[in-house]
Coordinates of C-alpha atoms in Angstrom, one line a residue:
M703 CA -4.7 6.8 -8.5
P704 CA -1.2 7.1 -10.1
N705 CA 1.0 9.8 -8.7
Q706 CA 1.3 11.5 -12.1
I707 CA -1.3 11.9 -14.9
S708 CA 0.1 12.4 -18.4
D709 CA 0.5 16.0 -19.7
E710 CA -1.6 14.9 -22.7
G711 CA -4.4 13.9 -20.4
W712 CA -4.5 17.3 -18.7
R713 CA -4.4 19.2 -22.0
S714 CA -7.2 17.2 -23.5
G715 CA -9.5 17.8 -20.6
R716 CA -9.7 14.2 -19.7
L717 CA -7.6 12.2 -17.3
L718 CA -5.4 9.9 -19.4
L719 CA -2.9 7.2 -18.4
T720 CA -0.1 5.7 -20.2
T721 CA -0.1 1.8 -20.5
G722 CA 2.5 1.7 -17.7
Q723 CA 0.4 3.9 -15.4
A724 CA -2.7 1.8 -16.2
A725 CA -0.9 -1.3 -15.4
E726 CA 0.4 0.0 -12.2
E727 CA -3.2 1.1 -11.3
L728 CA -4.4 -2.5 -11.9
G729 CA -1.4 -4.1 -10.2
C730 CA -0.4 -6.1 -13.3
A731 CA 2.5 -6.2 -15.7
I732 CA 2.6 -3.8 -18.6
T733 CA 2.7 -6.7 -21.0
T734 CA -0.6 -8.1 -19.4
F735 CA -2.3 -4.9 -19.8
R736 CA -1.3 -4.4 -23.3
R737 CA -3.0 -7.7 -24.3
L738 CA -6.4 -6.0 -23.5
V739 CA -5.4 -3.0 -25.7
R740 CA -4.3 -5.3 -28.7
A741 CA -7.6 -7.5 -28.4
G742 CA -9.7 -4.4 -28.9
L743 CA -11.4 -4.5 -25.6
L744 CA -10.8 -1.0 -24.3
P745 CA -12.8 1.9 -25.8
G746 CA -11.8 5.4 -25.8
L747 CA -8.1 5.0 -26.5
S748 CA -6.0 7.7 -28.1
R749 CA -2.5 7.8 -29.4
H750 CA 0.2 10.5 -28.9
G751 CA 3.2 9.6 -30.9
V752 CA 3.9 5.9 -30.2
R753 CA 2.1 6.0 -26.9
V754 CA -1.3 4.7 -26.3
M755 CA -3.3 6.7 -23.7
I756 CA -6.2 5.1 -21.7
P757 CA -8.9 7.1 -19.9
L758 CA -8.5 6.8 -16.2
S759 CA -12.2 6.1 -15.9
A760 CA -11.7 2.9 -18.1
V761 CA -9.0 1.8 -15.8
Q762 CA -11.1 2.3 -12.7
A763 CA -13.9 0.4 -14.3
L764 CA -11.6 -2.5 -14.8
S765 CA -10.3 -2.3 -11.3
A766 CA -13.8 -2.5 -10.0
R767 CA -14.9 -5.5 -12.0
R768 CA -16.4 -8.2 -9.9
T769 CA -14.8 -11.6 -9.2
A770 CA -16.4 -14.5 -11.1
P771 CA -19.1 -16.1 -8.9
L772 CA -17.8 -19.6 -9.2
R773 CA -19.8 -20.8 -6.2
Q774 CA -22.9 -20.5 -8.3
L775 CA -21.7 -23.3 -10.6
D776 CA -22.8 -26.9 -10.2
T777 CA -19.4 -28.5 -10.1
G778 CA -16.5 -28.4 -7.7
E779 CA -13.8 -27.7 -10.2
I780 CA -13.7 -26.2 -13.8
A781 CA -11.0 -25.6 -16.3
V782 CA -10.0 -22.1 -17.5
L783 CA -8.6 -21.4 -20.9
R784 CA -6.0 -18.7 -20.6
V785 CA -5.4 -17.1 -24.1
D786 CA -3.3 -14.4 -25.7
T787 CA -4.4 -11.9 -28.3
A788 CA -5.5 -13.6 -31.4
Q789 CA -2.6 -14.5 -33.8
P790 CA -2.7 -16.0 -37.3
S791 CA -2.8 -19.7 -37.2
D792 CA -1.4 -22.1 -39.8
D793 CA -3.7 -24.9 -38.8
P794 CA -6.0 -26.0 -41.5
D795 CA -9.1 -25.9 -39.5
R796 CA -8.8 -22.3 -38.3
D797 CA -7.3 -18.9 -39.3
W798 CA -6.7 -17.5 -35.8
I799 CA -5.7 -18.7 -32.4
G800 CA -6.5 -16.7 -29.3
F801 CA -9.0 -13.9 -28.7
A802 CA -9.8 -10.6 -30.3
A803 CA -13.2 -8.7 -30.0
S804 CA -13.2 -8.1 -33.7
L805 CA -13.5 -11.8 -34.6
T806 CA -16.9 -13.1 -35.7
P807 CA -18.5 -15.6 -33.5
D808 CA -17.7 -18.7 -35.9
V809 CA -14.1 -17.7 -36.3
L810 CA -13.8 -17.0 -32.6
T811 CA -15.1 -20.4 -31.7
K812 CA -12.6 -22.1 -34.0
A813 CA -9.9 -19.9 -32.5
L814 CA -10.6 -21.1 -28.9
R815 CA -11.8 -24.8 -29.1
G816 CA -8.3 -26.3 -29.5
W817 CA -5.6 -27.4 -29.7
W818 CA -4.6 -27.4 -26.0
R819 CA -2.6 -29.6 -23.7
C820 CA -5.1 -30.7 -21.0
D821 CA -6.9 -33.5 -19.4
P822 CA -9.9 -33.4 -21.7
A823 CA -12.1 -35.5 -19.3
S824 CA -11.6 -32.9 -16.6
V825 CA -12.3 -30.1 -18.9
A826 CA -15.6 -31.8 -20.0
A827 CA -16.5 -32.7 -16.5
G828 CA -16.6 -29.0 -15.6
G829 CA -19.4 -28.4 -18.2
V830 CA -18.1 -24.9 -19.0
L831 CA -14.8 -23.5 -20.1
P832 CA -14.4 -19.7 -19.3
V833 CA -11.8 -18.1 -21.5
T834 CA -9.6 -15.5 -19.8
L835 CA -7.4 -12.8 -21.3
S836 CA -5.2 -11.0 -18.7
G837 CA -7.3 -12.4 -15.9
Y838 CA -10.8 -11.3 -17.4
V839 CA -13.4 -13.7 -18.7
V840 CA -13.8 -12.6 -22.4
A841 CA -15.6 -15.8 -23.7
V842 CA -17.4 -18.8 -22.5
L843 CA -17.4 -22.3 -24.2
T844 CA -19.8 -25.0 -23.6
G845 CA -20.6 -28.3 -25.4
L846 CA -17.4 -30.0 -24.3
E847 CA -18.6 -33.6 -24.1
R848 CA -16.5 -34.8 -27.1
W849 CA -12.8 -34.3 -27.8
E850 CA -10.1 -35.2 -30.3
R851 CA -6.4 -35.7 -29.9
N852 CA -3.7 -34.9 -32.4
A853 CA -0.2 -36.3 -32.9
E854 CA 1.3 -33.8 -30.5
G855 CA -0.8 -34.9 -27.6
R856 CA -3.0 -31.7 -27.8
H857 CA -6.8 -31.8 -27.5
A858 CA -9.6 -30.0 -29.3
F859 CA -13.4 -29.9 -28.5
P860 CA -15.0 -30.0 -32.0
D861 CA -18.5 -29.6 -30.8
A862 CA -17.7 -26.6 -28.5
R863 CA -20.2 -23.9 -28.5
L864 CA -19.5 -20.2 -27.9
A865 CA -22.1 -19.2 -25.3
G866 CA -21.0 -15.5 -25.5
Y867 CA -18.2 -13.2 -25.7
V868 CA -17.1 -9.6 -24.7
T869 CA -16.7 -6.9 -27.2
D870 CA -16.0 -4.0 -24.6
L871 CA -14.5 -4.9 -21.3
V872 CA -15.1 -1.5 -19.6
A873 CA -18.9 -1.2 -19.9
P874 CA -18.8 -4.3 -20.2
H875 CA -20.7 -5.2 -23.5
T876 CA -21.2 -8.8 -24.2
V877 CA -22.8 -10.8 -27.1
I878 CA -24.8 -13.8 -26.2
T879 CA -24.4 -16.3 -29.1
S880 CA -26.3 -19.4 -27.9
G881 CA -30.0 -19.9 -27.8
L882 CA -29.8 -22.5 -25.0
D883 CA -30.9 -21.3 -21.6
G884 CA -28.1 -23.0 -19.7
D885 CA -25.5 -21.5 -22.1
R886 CA -27.0 -18.0 -21.7
R887 CA -27.1 -18.4 -18.0
L888 CA -23.3 -19.3 -17.9
A889 CA -22.4 -16.5 -20.2
G890 CA -24.3 -13.9 -18.2
L891 CA -22.8 -15.2 -15.0
L892 CA -19.1 -15.2 -16.1
L893 CA -18.6 -12.8 -19.0
G894 CA -16.6 -9.6 -18.0
T895 CA -15.7 -10.9 -14.6
R896 CA -12.2 -11.3 -13.1
L897 CA -11.0 -14.9 -12.8
A898 CA -7.5 -15.5 -11.5
S899 CA -5.7 -18.8 -12.4
Q900 CA -2.3 -20.2 -12.3
S901 CA -0.9 -22.6 -14.9
G902 CA 2.2 -23.5 -16.8
G903 CA 0.2 -23.8 -19.9
A904 CA -3.0 -22.6 -21.6
I905 CA -5.3 -24.7 -19.4
A906 CA -5.6 -24.1 -15.6
Y907 CA -7.9 -25.7 -13.1
V908 CA -9.8 -23.8 -10.4
T909 CA -11.9 -24.9 -7.4
T910 CA -15.5 -23.5 -7.3
H911 CA -16.2 -24.6 -3.7
A912 CA -19.5 -25.7 -5.0
A913 CA -19.5 -28.6 -2.6
D914 CA -18.9 -26.4 0.6

């Protein structure tokens, strides 16, 4: 627990943290935590002047979130799509790129299915593409068997299906958007979990240890 709780928190009768205190509690950079705020994934926020205040209980819930159970997947390696908060896109086939809880499923699917620098065959081989924002799985894509390549060497997966996504990361609250049993299983398994990955770009590759 941070050494000092905000004065606003004490006066309101709730324990509230600044974004800096919340980031310290979670062991991440302030910019990393602010992505969760901008994506609309944290309920119960309040504003005091220019400062955003977060309930301590919400931060504790994020800290206690379980790690993605990758060993339950049927493949030895999967790709992970690491995105930022949704931003307007100039691409003719989509209005947004990235993630926001307020986007509709159709818009969100288009915002996530491309265009990324990646090895598309490796992405497809994993059978599932978890989408992470600040290290939490906020969406799950399947249907990755077909891909396209543009003139810049980036790839998209035009048949990708949105198996589900998160609207509230604290509870968490998830929306399952596919009627396929396999998609629903993957969404239930991964959504809202913590999934660390390292990459110099949007796509990372992580080992599941399924072959152990």
